[in-house]
Each structure stands twice: as C-alpha cells, then as structure tokens.
Short mmCIF file of N, CA and C and ligand atoms in Angstrom, two decimals:
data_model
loop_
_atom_site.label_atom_id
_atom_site.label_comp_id
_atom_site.label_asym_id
_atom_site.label_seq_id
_atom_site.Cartn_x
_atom_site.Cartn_y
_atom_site.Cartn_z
N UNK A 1 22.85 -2.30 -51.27
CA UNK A 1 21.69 -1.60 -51.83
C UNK A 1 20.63 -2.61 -52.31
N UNK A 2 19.10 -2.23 -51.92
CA UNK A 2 18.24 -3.00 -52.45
C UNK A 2 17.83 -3.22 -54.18
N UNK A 3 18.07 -5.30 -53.90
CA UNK A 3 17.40 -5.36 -56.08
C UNK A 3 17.21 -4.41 -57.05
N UNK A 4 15.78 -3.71 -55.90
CA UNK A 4 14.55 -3.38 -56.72
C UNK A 4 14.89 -1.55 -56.97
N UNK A 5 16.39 -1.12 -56.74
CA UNK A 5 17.01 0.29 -57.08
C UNK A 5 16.06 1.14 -56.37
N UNK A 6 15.87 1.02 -55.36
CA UNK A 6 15.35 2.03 -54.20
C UNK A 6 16.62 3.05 -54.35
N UNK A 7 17.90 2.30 -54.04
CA UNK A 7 18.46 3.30 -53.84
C UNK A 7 18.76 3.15 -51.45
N UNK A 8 18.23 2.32 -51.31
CA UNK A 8 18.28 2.21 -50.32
C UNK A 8 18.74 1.01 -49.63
N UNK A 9 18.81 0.26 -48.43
CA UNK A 9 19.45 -0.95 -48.11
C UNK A 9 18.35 -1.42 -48.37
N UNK A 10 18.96 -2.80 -48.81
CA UNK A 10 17.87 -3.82 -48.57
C UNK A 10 17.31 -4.53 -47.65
N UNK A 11 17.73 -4.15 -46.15
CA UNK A 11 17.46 -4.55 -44.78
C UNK A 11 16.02 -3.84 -44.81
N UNK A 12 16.70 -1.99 -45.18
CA UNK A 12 15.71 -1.55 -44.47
C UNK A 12 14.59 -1.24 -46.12
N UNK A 13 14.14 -2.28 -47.05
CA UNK A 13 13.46 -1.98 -48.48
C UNK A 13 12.84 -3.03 -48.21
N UNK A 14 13.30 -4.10 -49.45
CA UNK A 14 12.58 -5.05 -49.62
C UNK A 14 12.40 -6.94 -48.48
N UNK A 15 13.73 -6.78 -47.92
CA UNK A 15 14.09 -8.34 -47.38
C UNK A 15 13.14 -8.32 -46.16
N UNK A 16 12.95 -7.56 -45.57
CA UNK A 16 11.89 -7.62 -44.43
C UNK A 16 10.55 -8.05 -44.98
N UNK A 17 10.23 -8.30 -45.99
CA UNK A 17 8.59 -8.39 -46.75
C UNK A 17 9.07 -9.82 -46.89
N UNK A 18 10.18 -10.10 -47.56
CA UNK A 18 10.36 -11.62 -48.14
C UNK A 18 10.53 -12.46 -47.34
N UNK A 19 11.28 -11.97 -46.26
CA UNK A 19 11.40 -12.74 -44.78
C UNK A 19 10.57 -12.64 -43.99
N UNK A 20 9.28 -12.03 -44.68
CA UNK A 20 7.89 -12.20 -43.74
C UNK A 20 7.81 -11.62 -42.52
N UNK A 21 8.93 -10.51 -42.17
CA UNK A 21 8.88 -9.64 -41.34
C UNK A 21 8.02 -9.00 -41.02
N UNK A 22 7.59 -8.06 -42.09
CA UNK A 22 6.69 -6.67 -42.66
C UNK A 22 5.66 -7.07 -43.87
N UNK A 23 4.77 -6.38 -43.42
CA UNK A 23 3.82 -6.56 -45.15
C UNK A 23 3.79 -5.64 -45.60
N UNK A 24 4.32 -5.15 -46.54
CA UNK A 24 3.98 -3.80 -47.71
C UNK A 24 2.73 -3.43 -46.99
N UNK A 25 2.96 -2.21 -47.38
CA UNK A 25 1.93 -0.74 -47.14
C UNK A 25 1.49 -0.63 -48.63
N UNK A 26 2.24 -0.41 -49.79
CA UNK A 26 1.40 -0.30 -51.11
C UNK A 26 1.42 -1.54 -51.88
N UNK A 27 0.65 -1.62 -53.11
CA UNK A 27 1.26 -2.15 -54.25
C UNK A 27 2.64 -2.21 -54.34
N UNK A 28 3.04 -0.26 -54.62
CA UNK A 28 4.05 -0.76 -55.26
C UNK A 28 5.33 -1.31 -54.52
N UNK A 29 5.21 -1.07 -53.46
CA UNK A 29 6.34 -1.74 -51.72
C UNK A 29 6.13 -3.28 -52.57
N UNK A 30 5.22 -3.86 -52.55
CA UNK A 30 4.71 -5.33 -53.13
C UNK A 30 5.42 -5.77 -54.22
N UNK A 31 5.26 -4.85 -55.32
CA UNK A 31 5.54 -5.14 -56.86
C UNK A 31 7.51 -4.73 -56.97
N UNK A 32 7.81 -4.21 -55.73
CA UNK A 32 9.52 -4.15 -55.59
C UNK A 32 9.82 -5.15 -54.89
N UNK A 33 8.65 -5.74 -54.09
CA UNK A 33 9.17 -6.89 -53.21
C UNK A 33 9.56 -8.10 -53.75
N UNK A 34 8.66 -8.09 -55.07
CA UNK A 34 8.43 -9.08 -55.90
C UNK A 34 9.46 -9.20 -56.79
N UNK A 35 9.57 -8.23 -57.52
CA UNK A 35 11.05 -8.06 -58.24
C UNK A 35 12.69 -8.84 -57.58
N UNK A 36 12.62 -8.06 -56.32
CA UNK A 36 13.52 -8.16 -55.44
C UNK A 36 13.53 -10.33 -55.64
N UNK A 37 12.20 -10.66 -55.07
CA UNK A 37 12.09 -11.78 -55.04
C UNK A 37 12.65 -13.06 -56.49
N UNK A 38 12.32 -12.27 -57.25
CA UNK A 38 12.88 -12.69 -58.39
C UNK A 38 14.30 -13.00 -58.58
N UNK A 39 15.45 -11.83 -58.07
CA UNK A 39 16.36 -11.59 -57.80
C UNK A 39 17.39 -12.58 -57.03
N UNK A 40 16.56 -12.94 -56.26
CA UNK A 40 17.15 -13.78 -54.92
C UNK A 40 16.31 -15.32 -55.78
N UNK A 41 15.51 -15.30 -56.45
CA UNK A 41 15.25 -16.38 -57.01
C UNK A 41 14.28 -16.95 -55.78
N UNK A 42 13.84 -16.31 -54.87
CA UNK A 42 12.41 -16.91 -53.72
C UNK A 42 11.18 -16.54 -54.44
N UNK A 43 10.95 -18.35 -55.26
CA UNK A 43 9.67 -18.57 -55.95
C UNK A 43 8.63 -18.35 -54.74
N UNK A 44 8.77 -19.40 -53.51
CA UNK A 44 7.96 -19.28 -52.67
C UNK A 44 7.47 -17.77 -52.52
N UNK A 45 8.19 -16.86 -52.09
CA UNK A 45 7.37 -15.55 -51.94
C UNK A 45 6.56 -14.75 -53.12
N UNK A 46 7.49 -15.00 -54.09
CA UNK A 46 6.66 -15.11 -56.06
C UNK A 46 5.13 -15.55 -55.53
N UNK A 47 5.23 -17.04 -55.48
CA UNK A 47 4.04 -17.67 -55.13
C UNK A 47 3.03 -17.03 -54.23
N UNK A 48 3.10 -16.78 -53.11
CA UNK A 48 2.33 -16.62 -52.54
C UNK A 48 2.06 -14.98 -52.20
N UNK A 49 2.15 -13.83 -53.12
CA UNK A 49 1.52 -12.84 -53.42
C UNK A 49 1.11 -12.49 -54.48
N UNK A 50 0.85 -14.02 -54.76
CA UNK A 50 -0.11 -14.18 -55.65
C UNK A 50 -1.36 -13.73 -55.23
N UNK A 51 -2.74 -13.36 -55.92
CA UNK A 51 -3.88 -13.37 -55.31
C UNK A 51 -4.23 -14.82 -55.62
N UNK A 52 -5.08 -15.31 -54.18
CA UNK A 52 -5.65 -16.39 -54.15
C UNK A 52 -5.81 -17.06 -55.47
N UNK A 53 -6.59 -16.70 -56.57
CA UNK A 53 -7.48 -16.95 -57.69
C UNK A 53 -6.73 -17.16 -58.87
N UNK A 54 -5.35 -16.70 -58.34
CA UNK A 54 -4.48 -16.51 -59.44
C UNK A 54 -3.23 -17.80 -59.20
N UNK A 55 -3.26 -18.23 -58.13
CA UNK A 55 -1.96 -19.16 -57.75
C UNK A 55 -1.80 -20.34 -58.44
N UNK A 56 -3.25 -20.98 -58.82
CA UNK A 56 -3.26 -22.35 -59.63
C UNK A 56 -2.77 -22.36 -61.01
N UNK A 57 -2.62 -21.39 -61.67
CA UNK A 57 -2.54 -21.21 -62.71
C UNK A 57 -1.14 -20.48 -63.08
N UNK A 58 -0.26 -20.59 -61.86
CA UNK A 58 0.74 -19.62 -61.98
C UNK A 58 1.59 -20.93 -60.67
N UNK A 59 2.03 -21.80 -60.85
CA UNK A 59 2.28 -22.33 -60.32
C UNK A 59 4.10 -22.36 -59.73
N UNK A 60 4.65 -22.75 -58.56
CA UNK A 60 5.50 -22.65 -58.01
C UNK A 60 6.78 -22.71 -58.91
N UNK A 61 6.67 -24.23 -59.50
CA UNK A 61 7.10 -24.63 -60.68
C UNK A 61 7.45 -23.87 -61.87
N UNK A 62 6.25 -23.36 -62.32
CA UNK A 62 6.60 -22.32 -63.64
C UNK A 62 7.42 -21.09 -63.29
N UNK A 63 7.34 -20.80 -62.21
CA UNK A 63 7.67 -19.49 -61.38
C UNK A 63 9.29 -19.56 -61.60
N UNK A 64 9.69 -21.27 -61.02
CA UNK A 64 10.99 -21.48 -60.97
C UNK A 64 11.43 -21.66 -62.62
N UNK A 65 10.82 -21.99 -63.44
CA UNK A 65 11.39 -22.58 -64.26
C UNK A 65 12.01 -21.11 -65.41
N UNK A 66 11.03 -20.18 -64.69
CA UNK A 66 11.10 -18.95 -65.59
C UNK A 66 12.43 -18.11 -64.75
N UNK A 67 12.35 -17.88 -63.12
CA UNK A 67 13.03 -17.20 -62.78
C UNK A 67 14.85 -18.19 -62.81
N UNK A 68 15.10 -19.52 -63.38
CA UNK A 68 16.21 -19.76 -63.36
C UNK A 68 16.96 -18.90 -65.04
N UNK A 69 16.07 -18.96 -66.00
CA UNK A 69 16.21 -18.42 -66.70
C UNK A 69 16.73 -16.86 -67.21
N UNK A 70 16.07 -16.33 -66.07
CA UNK A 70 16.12 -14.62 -66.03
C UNK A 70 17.26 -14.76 -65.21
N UNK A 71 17.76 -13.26 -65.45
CA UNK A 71 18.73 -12.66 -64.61
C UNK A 71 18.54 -11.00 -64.88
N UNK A 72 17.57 -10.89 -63.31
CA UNK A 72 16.82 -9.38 -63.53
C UNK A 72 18.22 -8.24 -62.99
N UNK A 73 18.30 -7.36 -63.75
CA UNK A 73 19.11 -6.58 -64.36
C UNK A 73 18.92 -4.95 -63.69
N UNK A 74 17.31 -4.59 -63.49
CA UNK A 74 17.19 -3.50 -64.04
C UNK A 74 15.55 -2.77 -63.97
N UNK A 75 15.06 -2.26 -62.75
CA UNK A 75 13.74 -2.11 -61.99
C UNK A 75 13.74 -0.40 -62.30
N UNK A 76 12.53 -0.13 -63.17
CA UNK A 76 12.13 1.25 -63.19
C UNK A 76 10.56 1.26 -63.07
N UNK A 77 10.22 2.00 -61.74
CA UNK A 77 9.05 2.50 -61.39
C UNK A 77 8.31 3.53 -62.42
N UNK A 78 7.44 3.09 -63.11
CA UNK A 78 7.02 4.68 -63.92
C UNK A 78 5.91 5.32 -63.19
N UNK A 79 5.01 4.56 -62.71
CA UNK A 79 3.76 5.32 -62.11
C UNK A 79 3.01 4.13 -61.61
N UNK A 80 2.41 5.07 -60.09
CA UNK A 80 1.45 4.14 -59.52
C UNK A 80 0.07 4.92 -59.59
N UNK A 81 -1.11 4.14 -59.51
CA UNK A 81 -2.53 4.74 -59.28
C UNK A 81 -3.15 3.99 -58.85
N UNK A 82 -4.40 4.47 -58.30
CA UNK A 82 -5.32 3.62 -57.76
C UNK A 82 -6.54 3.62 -58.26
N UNK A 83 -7.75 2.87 -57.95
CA UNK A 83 -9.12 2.87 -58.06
C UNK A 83 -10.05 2.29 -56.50
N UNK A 84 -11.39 2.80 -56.57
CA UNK A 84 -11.73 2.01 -55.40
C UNK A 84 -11.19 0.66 -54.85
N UNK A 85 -10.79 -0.20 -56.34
CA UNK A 85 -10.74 -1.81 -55.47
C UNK A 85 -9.09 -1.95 -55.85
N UNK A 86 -8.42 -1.18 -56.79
CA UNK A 86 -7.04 -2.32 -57.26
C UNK A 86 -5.98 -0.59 -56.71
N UNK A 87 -4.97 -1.05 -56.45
CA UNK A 87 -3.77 -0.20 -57.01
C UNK A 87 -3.08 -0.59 -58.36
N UNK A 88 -2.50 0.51 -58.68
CA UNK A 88 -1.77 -0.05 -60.49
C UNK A 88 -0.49 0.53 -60.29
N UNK A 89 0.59 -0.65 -60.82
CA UNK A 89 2.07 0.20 -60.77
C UNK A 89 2.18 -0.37 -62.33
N UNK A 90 3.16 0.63 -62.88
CA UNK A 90 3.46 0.69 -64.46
C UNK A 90 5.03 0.51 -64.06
N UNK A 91 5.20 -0.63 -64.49
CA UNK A 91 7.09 -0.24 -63.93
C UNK A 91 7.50 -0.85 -66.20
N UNK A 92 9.08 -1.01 -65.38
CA UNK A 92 9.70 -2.02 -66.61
C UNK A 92 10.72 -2.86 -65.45
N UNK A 93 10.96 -3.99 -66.35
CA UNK A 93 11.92 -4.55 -65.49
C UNK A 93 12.69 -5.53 -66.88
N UNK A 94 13.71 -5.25 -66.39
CA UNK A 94 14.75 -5.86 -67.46
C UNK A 94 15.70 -6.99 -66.89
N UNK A 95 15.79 -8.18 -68.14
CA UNK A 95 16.24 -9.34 -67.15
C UNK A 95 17.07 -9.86 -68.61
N UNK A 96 18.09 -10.85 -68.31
CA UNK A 96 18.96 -11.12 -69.38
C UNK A 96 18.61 -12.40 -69.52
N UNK A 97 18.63 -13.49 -70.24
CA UNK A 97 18.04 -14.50 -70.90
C UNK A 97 19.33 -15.15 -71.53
N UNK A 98 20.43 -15.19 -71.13
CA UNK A 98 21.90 -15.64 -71.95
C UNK A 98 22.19 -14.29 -72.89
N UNK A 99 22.32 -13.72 -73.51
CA UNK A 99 22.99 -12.46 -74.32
C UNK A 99 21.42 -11.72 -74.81
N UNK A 100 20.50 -12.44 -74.18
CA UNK A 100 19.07 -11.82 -74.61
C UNK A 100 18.93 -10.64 -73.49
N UNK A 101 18.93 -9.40 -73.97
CA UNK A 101 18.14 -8.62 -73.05
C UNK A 101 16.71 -8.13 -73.32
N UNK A 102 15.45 -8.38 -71.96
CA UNK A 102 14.29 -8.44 -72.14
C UNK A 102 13.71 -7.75 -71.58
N UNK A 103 13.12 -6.60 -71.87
CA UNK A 103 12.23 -5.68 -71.09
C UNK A 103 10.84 -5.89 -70.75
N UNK A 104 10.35 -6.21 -69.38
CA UNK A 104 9.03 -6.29 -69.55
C UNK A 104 8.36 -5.03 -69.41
N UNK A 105 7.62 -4.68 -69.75
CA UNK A 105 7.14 -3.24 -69.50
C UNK A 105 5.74 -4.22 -69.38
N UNK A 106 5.22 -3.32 -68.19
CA UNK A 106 3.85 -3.85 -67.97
C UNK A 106 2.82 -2.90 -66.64
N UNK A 107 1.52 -2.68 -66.58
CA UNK A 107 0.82 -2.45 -65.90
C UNK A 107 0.47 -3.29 -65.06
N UNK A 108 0.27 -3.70 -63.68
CA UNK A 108 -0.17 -4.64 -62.96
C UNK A 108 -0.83 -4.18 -61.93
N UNK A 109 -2.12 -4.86 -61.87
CA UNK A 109 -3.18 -4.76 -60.86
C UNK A 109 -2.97 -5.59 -59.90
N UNK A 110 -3.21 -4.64 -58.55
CA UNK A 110 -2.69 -5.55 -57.35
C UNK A 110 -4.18 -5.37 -56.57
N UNK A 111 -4.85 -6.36 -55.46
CA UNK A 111 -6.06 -6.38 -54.54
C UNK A 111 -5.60 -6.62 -53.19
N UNK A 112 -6.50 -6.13 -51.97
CA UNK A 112 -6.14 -5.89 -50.99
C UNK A 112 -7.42 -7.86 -50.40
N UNK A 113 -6.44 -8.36 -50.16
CA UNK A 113 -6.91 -10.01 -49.98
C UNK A 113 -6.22 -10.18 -48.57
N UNK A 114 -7.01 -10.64 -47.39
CA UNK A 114 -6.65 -10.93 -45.94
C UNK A 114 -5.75 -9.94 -45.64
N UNK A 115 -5.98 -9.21 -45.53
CA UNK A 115 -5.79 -7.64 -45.14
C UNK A 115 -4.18 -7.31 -45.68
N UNK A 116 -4.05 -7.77 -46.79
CA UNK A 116 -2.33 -8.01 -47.42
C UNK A 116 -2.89 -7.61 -48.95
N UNK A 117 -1.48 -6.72 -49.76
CA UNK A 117 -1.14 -6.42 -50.74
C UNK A 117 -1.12 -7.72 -51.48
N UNK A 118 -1.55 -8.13 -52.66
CA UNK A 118 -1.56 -9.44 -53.83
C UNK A 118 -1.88 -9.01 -55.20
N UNK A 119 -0.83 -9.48 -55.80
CA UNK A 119 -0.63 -9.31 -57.45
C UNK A 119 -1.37 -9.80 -57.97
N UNK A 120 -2.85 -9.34 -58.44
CA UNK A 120 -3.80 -9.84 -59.32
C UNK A 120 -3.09 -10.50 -60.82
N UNK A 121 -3.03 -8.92 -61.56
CA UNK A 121 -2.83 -9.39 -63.34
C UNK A 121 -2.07 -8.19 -63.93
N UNK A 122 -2.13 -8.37 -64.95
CA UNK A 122 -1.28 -6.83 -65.72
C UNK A 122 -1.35 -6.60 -66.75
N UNK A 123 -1.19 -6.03 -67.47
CA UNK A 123 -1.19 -5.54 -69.01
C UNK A 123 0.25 -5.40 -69.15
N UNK A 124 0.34 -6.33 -70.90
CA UNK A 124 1.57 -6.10 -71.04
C UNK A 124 1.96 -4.96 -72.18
N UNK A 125 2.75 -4.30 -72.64
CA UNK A 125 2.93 -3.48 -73.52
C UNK A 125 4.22 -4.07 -74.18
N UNK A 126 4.67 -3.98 -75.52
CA UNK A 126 4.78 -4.68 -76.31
C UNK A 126 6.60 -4.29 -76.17
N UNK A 127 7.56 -4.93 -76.08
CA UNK A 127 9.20 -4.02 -75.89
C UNK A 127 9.90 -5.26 -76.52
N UNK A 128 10.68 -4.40 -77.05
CA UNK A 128 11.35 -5.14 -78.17
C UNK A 128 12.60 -5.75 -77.55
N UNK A 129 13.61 -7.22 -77.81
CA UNK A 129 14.30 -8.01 -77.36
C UNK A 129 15.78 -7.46 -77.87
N UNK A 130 16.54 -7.40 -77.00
CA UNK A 130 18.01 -7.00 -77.87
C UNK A 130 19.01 -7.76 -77.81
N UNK A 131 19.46 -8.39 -78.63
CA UNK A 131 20.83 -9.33 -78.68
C UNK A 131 22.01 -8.22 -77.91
N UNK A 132 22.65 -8.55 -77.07
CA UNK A 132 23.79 -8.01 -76.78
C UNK A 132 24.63 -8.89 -77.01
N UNK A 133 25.95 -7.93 -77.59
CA UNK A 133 27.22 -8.24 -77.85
C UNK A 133 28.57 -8.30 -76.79
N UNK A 134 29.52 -8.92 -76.63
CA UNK A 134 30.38 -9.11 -75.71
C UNK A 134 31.35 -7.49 -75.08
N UNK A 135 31.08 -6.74 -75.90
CA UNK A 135 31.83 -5.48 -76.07
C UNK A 135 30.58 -5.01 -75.89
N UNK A 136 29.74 -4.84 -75.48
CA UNK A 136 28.68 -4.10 -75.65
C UNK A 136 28.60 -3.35 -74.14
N UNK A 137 27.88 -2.41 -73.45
CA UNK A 137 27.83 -2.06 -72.05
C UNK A 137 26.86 -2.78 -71.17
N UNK A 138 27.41 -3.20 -70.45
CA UNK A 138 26.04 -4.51 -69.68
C UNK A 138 24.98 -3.28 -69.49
N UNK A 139 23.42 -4.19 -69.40
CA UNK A 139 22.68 -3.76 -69.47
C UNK A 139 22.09 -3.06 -67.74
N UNK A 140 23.20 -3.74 -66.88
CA UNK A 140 22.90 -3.66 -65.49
C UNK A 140 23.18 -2.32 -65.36
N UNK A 141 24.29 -1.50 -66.34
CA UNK A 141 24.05 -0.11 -66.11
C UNK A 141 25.43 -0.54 -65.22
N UNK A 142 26.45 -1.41 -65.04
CA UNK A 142 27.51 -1.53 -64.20
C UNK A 142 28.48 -0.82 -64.48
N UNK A 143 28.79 0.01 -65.77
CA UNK A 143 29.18 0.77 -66.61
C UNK A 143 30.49 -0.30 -66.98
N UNK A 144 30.58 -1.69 -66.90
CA UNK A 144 31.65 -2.28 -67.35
C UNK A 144 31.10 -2.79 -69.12
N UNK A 145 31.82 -3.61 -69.78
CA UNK A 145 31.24 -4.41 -70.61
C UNK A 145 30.86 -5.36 -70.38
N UNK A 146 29.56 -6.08 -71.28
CA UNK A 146 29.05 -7.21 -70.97
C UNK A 146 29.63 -8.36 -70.70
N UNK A 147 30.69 -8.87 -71.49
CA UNK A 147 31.77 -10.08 -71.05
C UNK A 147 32.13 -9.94 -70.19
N UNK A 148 32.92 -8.45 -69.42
CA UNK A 148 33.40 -8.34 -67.90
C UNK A 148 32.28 -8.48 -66.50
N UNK A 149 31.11 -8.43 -67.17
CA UNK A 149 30.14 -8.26 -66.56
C UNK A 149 29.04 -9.20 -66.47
N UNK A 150 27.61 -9.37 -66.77
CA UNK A 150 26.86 -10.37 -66.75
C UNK A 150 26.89 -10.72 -68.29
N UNK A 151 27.93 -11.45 -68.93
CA UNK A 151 27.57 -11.96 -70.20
C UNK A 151 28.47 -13.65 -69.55
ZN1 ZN B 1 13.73 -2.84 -52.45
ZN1 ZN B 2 26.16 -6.36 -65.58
#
C-alpha cells in the first residue's frame, strides 16, 4: 500500500511520479508524492518540486538533514482548492522525531511551472508536540504499542 494512505498500491499512486515515470495531474497527486518522498527519504525528488524560486533557499541538504530526522507516520488529506494561478491542499502529516510525535498541519500553495505541478509555500497552523510513552499506541495507527512498534 502507498506512504501517502491512498489506500492504494504504490506502483499504481505515488512511485511512478518519484521515478519520474508520470507527472501528477493535481497538486494534491504532487503534495502525496511528496510525502511519499519523504518516506522513502528521496531528497532529490523533495528538491526538485520545488518551484524554481523556491529551491535556493530550501536546499538538498536541509531537506536531508530534516527528513533523516523524521519518521513520517501518518498523511491526512483535509481539502483541496483552487484559484486562477495556485491549487491549495490542507493536509496534516505526522512524523516521529525519537518519542516526539509531530503534526504538521499546514496549507500549501502549489504553481503550474514548465507545464508540471511545484510546491510553492504554505501556511502553517499551529499543532501541538506529544511525548509518547513506550506503552503508549504507536502513532502509525499499527494498533501495536509504541516499543513494539516505531519507538
Ligand atoms: Zn500515494
Ligand atoms: Zn508504528
């Protein structure tokens, strides 16, 4: 099953985008691809759906230094929209940090750049950090406990 909880394979979801098979049709195909990417830890594809304007400042490096850290957990779509120039997906995505569990909840604006889907910017909304405990239920939703599980 695909990362990004499609619910579907990941042949036929997200790995065809990362392996540069397929290019997303939406944002949000993009913003699961991306997740997904996180997952598998491919900064390179992180990197480069980037929008142009945005890559220098978001560098390969930081990308890695953040995604060795995470261990994404946990992809919920809340809503996508559009405007003439951007699409917007509102997801959360939850990632573990050593016994830290971290929700990002965020809005992100994506632009249509060389005829391809690219992650502009986002708004973040504010989610609170939770210490988990060894007895506690992993946060992956694996229905085991965290020590048996990702602790
Ligand atoms: Zn997927
Ligand atoms: Zn787990």
């Amino acid at each position: 099953m695909c990362y990004c909880g499609s619910e579907r394979e990941a042949q036929a979801c997200c790995l065809p985008f990362i392996a540069g098979q397929k290019q997303p049709d939406s944002a949000e195909q993009l913003m699961r691809s991306r997740y997904s990417a996180y997952c598998l830890k491919d900064t390179g594809y992180i990197h480069r759906t980037y929008a142009q304007s945005k890559r220098a400042e978001n560098s390969e490096a930081s990308i890695s230094a953040f995604a060795e850290h995470a261990t994404f957990v946990g992809l919920e779509v809340i809503q996508c929209s559009e405007s003439p120039e951007h699409q917007f997906v509102e997801f959360k995505a939850t990632y573990l940090d050593g016994s830290t569990c971290i929700t990002m909840h965020e809005r992100s604006r994506f632009l249509r750049e060389d005829d391809q889907w690219r992650y502009l910017d986002g708004e973040l909304f504010a989610c609170p950090e939770k210490k988990i405990s060894r007895n506690d239920p992993c946060p992956c939703q694996s229905g085991k406990k965290f020590k048996k599980c990702h602790g």
